[in-house]
CSV table of C-alpha atoms and ligand atoms in Angstrom, one decimal:
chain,number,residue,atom,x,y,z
A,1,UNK,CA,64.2,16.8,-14.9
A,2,UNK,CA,60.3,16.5,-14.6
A,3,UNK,CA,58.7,19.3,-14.4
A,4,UNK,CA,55.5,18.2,-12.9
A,5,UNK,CA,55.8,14.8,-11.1
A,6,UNK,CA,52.3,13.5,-9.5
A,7,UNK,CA,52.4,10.7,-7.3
A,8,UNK,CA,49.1,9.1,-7.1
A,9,UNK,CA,47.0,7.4,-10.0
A,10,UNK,CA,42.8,8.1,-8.4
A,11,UNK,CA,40.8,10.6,-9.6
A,12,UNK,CA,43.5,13.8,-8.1
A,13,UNK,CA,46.4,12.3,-9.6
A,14,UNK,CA,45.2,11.3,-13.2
A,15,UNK,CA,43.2,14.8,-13.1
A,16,UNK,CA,46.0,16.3,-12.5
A,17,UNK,CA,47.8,14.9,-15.1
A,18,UNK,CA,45.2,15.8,-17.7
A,19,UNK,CA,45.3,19.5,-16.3
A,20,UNK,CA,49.3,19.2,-16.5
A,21,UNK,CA,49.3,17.6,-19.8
A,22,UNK,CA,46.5,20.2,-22.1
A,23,UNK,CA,48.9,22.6,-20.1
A,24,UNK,CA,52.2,21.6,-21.8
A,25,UNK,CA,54.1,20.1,-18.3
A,26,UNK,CA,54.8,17.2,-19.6
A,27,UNK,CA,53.7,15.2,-16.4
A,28,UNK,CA,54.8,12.0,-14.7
A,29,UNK,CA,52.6,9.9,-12.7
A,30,UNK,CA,53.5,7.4,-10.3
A,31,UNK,CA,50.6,4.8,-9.7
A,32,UNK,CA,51.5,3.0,-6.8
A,33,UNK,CA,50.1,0.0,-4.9
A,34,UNK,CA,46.8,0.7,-6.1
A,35,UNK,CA,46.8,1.8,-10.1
A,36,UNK,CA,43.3,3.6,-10.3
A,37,UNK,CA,42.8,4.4,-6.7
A,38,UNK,CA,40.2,3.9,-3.7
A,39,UNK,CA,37.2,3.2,-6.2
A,40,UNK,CA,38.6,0.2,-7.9
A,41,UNK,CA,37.8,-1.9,-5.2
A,42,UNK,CA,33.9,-0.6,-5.4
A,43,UNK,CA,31.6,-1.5,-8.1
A,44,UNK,CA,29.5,1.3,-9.2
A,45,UNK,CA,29.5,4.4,-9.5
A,46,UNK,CA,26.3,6.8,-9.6
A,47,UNK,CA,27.2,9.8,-8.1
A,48,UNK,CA,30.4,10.9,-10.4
A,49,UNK,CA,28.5,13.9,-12.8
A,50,UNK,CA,28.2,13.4,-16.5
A,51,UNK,CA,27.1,9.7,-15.7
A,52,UNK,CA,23.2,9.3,-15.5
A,53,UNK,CA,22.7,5.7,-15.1
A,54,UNK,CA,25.9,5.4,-13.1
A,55,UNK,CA,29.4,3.8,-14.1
A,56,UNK,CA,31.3,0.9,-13.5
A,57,UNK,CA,34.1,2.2,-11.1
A,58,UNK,CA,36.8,0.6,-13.4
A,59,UNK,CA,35.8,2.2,-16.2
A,60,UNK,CA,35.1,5.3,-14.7
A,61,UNK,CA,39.1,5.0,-13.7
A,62,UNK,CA,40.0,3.8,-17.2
A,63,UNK,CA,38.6,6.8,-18.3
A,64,UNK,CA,40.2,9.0,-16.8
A,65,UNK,CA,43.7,7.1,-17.0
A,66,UNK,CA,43.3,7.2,-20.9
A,67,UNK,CA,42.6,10.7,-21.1
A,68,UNK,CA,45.9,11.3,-19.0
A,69,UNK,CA,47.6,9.3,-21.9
A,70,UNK,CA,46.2,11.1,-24.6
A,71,UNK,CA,47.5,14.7,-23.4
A,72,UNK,CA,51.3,13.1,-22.9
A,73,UNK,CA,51.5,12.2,-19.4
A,74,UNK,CA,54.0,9.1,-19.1
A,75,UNK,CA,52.9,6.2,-16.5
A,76,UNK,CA,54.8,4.8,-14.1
A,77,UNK,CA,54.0,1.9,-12.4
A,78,UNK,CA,56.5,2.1,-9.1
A,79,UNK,CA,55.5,3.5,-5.5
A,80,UNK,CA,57.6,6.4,-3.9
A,81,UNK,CA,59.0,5.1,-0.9
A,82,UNK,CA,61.5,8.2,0.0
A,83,UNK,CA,61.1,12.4,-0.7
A,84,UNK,CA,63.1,14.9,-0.1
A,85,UNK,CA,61.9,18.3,-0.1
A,86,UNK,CA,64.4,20.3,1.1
A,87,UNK,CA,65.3,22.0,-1.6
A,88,UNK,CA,64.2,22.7,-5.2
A,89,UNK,CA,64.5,19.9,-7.3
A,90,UNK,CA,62.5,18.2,-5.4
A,91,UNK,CA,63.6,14.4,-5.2
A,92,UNK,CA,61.7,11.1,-4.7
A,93,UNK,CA,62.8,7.6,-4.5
A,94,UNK,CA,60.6,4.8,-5.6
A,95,UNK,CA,60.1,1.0,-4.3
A,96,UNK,CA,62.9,-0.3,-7.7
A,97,UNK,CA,65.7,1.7,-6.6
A,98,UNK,CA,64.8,5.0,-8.9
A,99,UNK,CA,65.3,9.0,-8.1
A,100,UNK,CA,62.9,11.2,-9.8
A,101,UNK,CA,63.5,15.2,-9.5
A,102,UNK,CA,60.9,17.3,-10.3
A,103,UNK,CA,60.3,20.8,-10.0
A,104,UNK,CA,57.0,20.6,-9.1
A,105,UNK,CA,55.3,17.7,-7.2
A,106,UNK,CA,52.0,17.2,-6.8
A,107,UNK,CA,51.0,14.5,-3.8
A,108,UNK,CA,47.4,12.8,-4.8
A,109,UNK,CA,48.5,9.3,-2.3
A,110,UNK,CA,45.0,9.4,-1.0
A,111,UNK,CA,43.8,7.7,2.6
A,112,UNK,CA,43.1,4.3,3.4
A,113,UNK,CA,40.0,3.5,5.2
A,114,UNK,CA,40.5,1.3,8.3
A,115,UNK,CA,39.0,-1.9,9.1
A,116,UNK,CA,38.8,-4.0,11.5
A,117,UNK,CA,40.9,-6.8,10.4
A,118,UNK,CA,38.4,-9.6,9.4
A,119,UNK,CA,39.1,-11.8,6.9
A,120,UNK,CA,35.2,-11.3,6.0
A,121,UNK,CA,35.3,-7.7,5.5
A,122,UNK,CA,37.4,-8.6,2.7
A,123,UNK,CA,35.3,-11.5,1.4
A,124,UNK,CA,32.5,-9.2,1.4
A,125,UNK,CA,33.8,-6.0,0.1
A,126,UNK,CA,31.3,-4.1,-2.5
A,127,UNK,CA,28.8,-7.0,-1.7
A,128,UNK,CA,27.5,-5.9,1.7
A,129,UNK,CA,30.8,-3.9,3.2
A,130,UNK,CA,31.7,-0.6,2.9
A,131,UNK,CA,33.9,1.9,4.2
A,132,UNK,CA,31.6,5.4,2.9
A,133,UNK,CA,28.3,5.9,3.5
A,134,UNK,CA,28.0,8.7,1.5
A,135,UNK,CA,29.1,6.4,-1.6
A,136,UNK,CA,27.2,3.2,-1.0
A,137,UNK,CA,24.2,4.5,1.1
A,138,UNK,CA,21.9,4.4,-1.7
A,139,UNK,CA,21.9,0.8,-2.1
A,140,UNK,CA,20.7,0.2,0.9
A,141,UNK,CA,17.1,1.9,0.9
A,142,UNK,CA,14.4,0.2,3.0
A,143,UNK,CA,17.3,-2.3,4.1
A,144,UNK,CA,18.7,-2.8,7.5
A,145,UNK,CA,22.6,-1.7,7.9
A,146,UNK,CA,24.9,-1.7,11.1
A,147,UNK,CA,27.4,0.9,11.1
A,148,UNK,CA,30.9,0.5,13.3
A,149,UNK,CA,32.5,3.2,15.2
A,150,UNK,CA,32.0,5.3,18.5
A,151,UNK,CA,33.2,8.7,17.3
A,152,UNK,CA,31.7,11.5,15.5
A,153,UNK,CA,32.2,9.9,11.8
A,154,UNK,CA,30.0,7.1,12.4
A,155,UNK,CA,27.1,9.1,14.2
A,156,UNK,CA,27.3,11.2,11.1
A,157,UNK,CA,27.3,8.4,9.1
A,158,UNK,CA,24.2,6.1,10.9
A,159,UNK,CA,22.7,9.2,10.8
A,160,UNK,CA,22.9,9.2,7.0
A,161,UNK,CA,22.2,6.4,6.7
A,162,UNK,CA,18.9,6.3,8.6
A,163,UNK,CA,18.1,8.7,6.5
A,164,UNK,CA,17.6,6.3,3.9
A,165,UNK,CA,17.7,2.7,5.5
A,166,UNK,CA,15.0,1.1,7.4
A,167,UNK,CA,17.1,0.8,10.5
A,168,UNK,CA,20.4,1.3,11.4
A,169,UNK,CA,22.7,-0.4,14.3
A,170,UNK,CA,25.8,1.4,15.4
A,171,UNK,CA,28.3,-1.0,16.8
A,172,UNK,CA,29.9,0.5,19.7
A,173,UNK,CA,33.2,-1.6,21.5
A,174,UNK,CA,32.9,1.0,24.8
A,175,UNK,CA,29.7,1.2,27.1
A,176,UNK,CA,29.4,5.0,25.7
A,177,UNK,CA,29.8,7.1,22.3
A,178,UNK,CA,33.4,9.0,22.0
A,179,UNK,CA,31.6,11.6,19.2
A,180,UNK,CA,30.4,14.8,20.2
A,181,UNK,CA,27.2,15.6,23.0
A,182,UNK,CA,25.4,17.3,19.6
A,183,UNK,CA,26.6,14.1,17.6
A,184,UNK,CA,25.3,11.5,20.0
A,185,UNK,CA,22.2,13.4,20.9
A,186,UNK,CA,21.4,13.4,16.8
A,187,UNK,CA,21.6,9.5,17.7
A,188,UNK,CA,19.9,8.9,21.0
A,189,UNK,CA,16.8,10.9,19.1
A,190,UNK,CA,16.4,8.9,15.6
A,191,UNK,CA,13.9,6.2,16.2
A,192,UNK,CA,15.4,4.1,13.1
A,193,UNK,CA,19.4,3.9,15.2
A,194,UNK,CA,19.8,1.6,17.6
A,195,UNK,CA,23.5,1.6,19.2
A,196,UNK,CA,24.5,-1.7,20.6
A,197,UNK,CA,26.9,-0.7,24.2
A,198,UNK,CA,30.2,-3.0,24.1
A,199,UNK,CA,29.8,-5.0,21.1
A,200,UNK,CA,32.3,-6.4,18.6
A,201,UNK,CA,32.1,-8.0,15.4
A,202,UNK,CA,33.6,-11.4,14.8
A,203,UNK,CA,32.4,-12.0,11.7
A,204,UNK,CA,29.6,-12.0,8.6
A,205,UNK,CA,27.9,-14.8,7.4
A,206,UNK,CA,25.8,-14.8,3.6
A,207,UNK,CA,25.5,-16.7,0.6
A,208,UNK,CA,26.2,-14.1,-2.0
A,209,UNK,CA,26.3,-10.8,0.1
A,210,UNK,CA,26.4,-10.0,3.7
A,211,UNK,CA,22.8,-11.0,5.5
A,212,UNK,CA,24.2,-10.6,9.5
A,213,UNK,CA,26.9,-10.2,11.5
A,214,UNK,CA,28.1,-12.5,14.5
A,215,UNK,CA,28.4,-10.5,17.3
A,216,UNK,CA,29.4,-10.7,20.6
A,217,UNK,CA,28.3,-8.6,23.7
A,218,UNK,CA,30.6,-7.6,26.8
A,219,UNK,CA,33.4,-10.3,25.3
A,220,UNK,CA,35.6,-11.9,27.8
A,221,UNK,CA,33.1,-11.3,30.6
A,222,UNK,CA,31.0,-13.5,32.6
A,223,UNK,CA,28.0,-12.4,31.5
A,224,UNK,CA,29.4,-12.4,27.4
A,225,UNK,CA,26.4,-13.5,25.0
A,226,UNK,CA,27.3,-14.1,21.6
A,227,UNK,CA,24.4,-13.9,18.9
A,228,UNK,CA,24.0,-13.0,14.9
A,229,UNK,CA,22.3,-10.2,14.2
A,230,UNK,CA,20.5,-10.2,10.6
A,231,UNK,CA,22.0,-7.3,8.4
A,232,UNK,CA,22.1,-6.4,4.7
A,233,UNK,CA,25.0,-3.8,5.0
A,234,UNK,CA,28.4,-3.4,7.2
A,235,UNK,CA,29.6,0.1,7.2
A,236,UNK,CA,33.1,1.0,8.4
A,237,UNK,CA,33.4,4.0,10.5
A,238,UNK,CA,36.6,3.7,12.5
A,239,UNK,CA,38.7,6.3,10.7
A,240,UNK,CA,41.1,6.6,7.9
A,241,UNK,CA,45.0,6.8,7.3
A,242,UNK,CA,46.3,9.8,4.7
A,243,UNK,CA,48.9,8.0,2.9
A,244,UNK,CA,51.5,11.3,3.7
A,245,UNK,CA,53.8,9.2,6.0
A,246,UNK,CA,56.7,10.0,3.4
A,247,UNK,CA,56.2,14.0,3.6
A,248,UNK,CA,55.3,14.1,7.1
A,249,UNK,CA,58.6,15.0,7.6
A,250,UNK,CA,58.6,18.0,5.2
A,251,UNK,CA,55.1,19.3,5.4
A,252,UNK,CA,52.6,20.4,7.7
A,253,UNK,CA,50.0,18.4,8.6
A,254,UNK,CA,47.0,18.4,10.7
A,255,UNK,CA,47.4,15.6,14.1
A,256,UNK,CA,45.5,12.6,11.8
A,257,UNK,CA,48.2,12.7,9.4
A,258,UNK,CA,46.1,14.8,6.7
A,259,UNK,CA,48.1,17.2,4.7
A,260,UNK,CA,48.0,20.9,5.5
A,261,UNK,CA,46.8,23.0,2.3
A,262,UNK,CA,46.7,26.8,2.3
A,263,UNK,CA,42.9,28.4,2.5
A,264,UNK,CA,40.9,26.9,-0.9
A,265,UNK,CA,44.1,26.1,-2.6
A,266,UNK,CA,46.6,22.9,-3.0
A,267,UNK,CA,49.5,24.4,-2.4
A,268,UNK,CA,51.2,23.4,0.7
A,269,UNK,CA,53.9,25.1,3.1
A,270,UNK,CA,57.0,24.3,0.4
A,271,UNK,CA,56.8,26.4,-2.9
A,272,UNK,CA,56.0,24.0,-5.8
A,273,UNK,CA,54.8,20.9,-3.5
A,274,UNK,CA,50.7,20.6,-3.6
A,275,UNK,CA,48.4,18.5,-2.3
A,276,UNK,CA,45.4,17.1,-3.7
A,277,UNK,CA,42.5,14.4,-2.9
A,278,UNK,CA,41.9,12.6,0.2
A,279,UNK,CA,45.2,12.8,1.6
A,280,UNK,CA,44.8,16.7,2.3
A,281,UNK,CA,40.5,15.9,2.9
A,282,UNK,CA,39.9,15.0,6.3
A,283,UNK,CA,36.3,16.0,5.3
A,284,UNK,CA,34.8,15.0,2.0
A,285,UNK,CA,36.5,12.3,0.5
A,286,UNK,CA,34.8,11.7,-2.7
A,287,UNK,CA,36.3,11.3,-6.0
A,288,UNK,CA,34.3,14.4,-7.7
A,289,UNK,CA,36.2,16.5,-5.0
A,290,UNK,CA,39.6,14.7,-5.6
A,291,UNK,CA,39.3,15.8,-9.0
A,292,UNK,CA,38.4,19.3,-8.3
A,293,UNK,CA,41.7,19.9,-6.5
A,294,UNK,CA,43.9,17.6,-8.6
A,295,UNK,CA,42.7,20.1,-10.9
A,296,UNK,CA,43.6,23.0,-9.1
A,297,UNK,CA,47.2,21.8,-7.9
A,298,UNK,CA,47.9,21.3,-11.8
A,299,UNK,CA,47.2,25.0,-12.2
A,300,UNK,CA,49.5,26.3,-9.4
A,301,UNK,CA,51.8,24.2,-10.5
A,302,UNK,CA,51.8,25.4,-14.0
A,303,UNK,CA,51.4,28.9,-12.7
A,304,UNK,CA,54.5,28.0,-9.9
A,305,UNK,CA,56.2,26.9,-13.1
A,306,UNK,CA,55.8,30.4,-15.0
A,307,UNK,CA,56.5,32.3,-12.1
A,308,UNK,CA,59.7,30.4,-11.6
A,309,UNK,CA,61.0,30.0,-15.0
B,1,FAD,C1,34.6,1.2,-1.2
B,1,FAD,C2,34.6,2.7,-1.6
B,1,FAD,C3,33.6,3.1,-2.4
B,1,FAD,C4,33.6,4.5,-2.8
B,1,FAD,N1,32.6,4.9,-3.6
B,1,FAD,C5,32.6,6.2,-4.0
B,1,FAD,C6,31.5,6.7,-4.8
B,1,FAD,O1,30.6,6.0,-5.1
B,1,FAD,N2,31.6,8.0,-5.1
B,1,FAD,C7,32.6,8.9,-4.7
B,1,FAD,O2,32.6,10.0,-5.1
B,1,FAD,N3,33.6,8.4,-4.0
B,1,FAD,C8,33.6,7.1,-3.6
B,1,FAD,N4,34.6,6.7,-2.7
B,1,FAD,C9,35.6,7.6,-2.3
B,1,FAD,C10,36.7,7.8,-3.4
B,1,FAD,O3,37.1,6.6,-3.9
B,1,FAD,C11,37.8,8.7,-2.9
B,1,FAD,O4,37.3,9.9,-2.4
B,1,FAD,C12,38.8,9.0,-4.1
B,1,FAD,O5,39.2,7.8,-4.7
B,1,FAD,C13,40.0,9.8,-3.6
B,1,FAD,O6,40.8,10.0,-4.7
B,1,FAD,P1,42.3,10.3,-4.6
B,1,FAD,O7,42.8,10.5,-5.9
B,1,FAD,O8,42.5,11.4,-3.6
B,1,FAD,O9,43.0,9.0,-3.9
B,1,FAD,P2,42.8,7.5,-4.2
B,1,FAD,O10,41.7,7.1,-5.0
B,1,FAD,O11,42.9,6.9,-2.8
B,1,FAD,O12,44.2,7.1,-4.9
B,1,FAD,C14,45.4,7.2,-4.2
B,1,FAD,C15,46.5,6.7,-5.2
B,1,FAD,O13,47.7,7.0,-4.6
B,1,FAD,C16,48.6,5.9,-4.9
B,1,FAD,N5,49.6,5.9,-3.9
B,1,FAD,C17,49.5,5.7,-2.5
B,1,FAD,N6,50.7,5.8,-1.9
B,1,FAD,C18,51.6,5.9,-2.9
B,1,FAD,C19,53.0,6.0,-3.0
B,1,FAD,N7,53.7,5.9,-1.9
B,1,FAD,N8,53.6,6.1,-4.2
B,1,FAD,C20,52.9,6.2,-5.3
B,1,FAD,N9,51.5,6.2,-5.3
B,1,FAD,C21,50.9,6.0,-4.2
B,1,FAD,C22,47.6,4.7,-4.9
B,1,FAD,O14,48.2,3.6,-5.6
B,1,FAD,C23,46.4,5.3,-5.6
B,1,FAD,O15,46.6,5.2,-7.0
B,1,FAD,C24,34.7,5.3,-2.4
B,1,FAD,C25,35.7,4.8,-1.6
B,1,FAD,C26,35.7,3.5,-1.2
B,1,FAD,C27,36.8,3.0,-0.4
């Protein structure tokens, strides 16, 4: 029987597992798909604290997955593909056939930014694409970004980024902005955004990096005009997907998918279940708060654990 099982190998779940580990819970993690999370597919890293000149993403994820090992947690390689959390133990099934049961569980799956589907957005990922402002902003000071998305997420984020770009396009598939009247007013009044009305993206073009985007405005009409607009940065803002399809079932979750946690804390609706990371974050997504709460679900579940002996 584990005692603390953590599916999810980014910053929540191997935080967690240091948490669990200096605490004696002998944890279990399950890495899943993608061992070291969201930010191994990004290069570096400047904003993670105790870094000054910034990390490599990978190493940064190393880190943190040898410091898991070095206070006992045991690594697993699998991806859960069933749960049932009916009942203490708690049981999961994994992708080779396996049954874990745990006592406590702590759910760090994260969300999956979406894209559109272009084989170029994965040509060019980390070299001109990007899925957070927030995280690869930076490099693009003084440069011209376009930002894709209609709702309230990409105003915020062409907003951002104006903030530090020369000029900013917001890609917009309808002939009007789905965000908020405060939202789209925000971008109506910054000189530096310019939203493009019933435009879609069929592609980016660069030698080494993204340099523009070929566009096309009102497709499939008579009037259509295709054209390539010069860009140095693509920013997706179309939403994301909490991987919480397998506790859906079992917990309570906001409409988007996100997983419901009580008040400040990671513990969700069923005793001894927690949730940690982007996959209960419709808001913040970034790997310093990840950590933060993988951090706290390891302490309610070693206090769960105590309480429950
Ligand atoms: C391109 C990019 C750049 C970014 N840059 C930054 C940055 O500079 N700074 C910053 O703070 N944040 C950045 N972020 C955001 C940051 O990566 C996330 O906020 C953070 O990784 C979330 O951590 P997490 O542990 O919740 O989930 P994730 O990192 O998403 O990890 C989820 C884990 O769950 C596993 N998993 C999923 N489903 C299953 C399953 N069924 N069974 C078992 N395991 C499963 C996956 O394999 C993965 O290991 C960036 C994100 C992206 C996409």
């Amino acid at each position: 029987m584990i005692s603390c099982l953590i599916l999810g190998s980014g910053p929540a779940g191997y935080t967690a597992a240091i948490y669990a580990g200096r605490a004696g819970l002998n944890p279990v993690i399950y890495e899943g798909i993608q061992p070291g999370g969201q930010l191994t597919i990004t290069t570096e890293v400047e904003n993670f604290p105790g870094f000054p000149e910034g990390i490599d993403a990978n190493e940064l994820m190393e880190n943190m997955r040898q410091q898991a090992l070095r206070f006992g947690a045991r690594i697993e390689s699998h991806i859960a593909v069933k749960a049932d959390l009916s009942a203490s133990p708690y049981k999961v099934w994994f992708d080779d056939g396996s049954c874990e049961e745990c006592l406590t569980l702590i759910i760090a799956t994260g969300a999956t930014a979406k894209y559109l589907g272009l084989d170029d957005e994965k040509k060019y990922q980390g070299i001109g694409v990007s899925a957070c402002a927030t995280c690869d902003g930076f490099f693009y000071r003084k440069k011209t970004v376009a930002v894709v998305g209609g709702g309230d997420t990409a105003c915020e984020e062409a907003s951002y980024l104006a903030g530090l770009a020369q000029k900013v396009y917001l890609i917009v598939r309808k002939p009007f902005l789905r965000a908020s009247k405060a939202m789209q007013q925000r971008v109506f009044d910054n000189p530096k955004i310019e939203v493009l009305f019933e435009t879609n993206t069929l592609g980016l073009y660069g030698e080494e990096g993204v340099e523009g985007a070929h566009l096309v405005h009102r497709k499939g009409e008579p009037d259509e005009r295709r054209y390539d607009l010069p860009i140095d940065g693509f920013f997706l803002a179309i939403g994301h997907k909490p991987n919480s399809d397998l506790f859906t079932q079992w917990l309570k979750t906001y409409e988007t998918g996100y997983i419901l946690t009580k008040g400040q804390t990671p513990c969700t609706d069923v005793p001894g279940v927690f949730a940690a990371g982007d996959v209960a974050d419709p808001l913040y997504r970034q790997a310093i708060a990840a950590a933060a709460s993988g951090c706290k679900a390891a302490m309610e579940a070693e206090k769960y654990l105590a309480a429950n002996k």
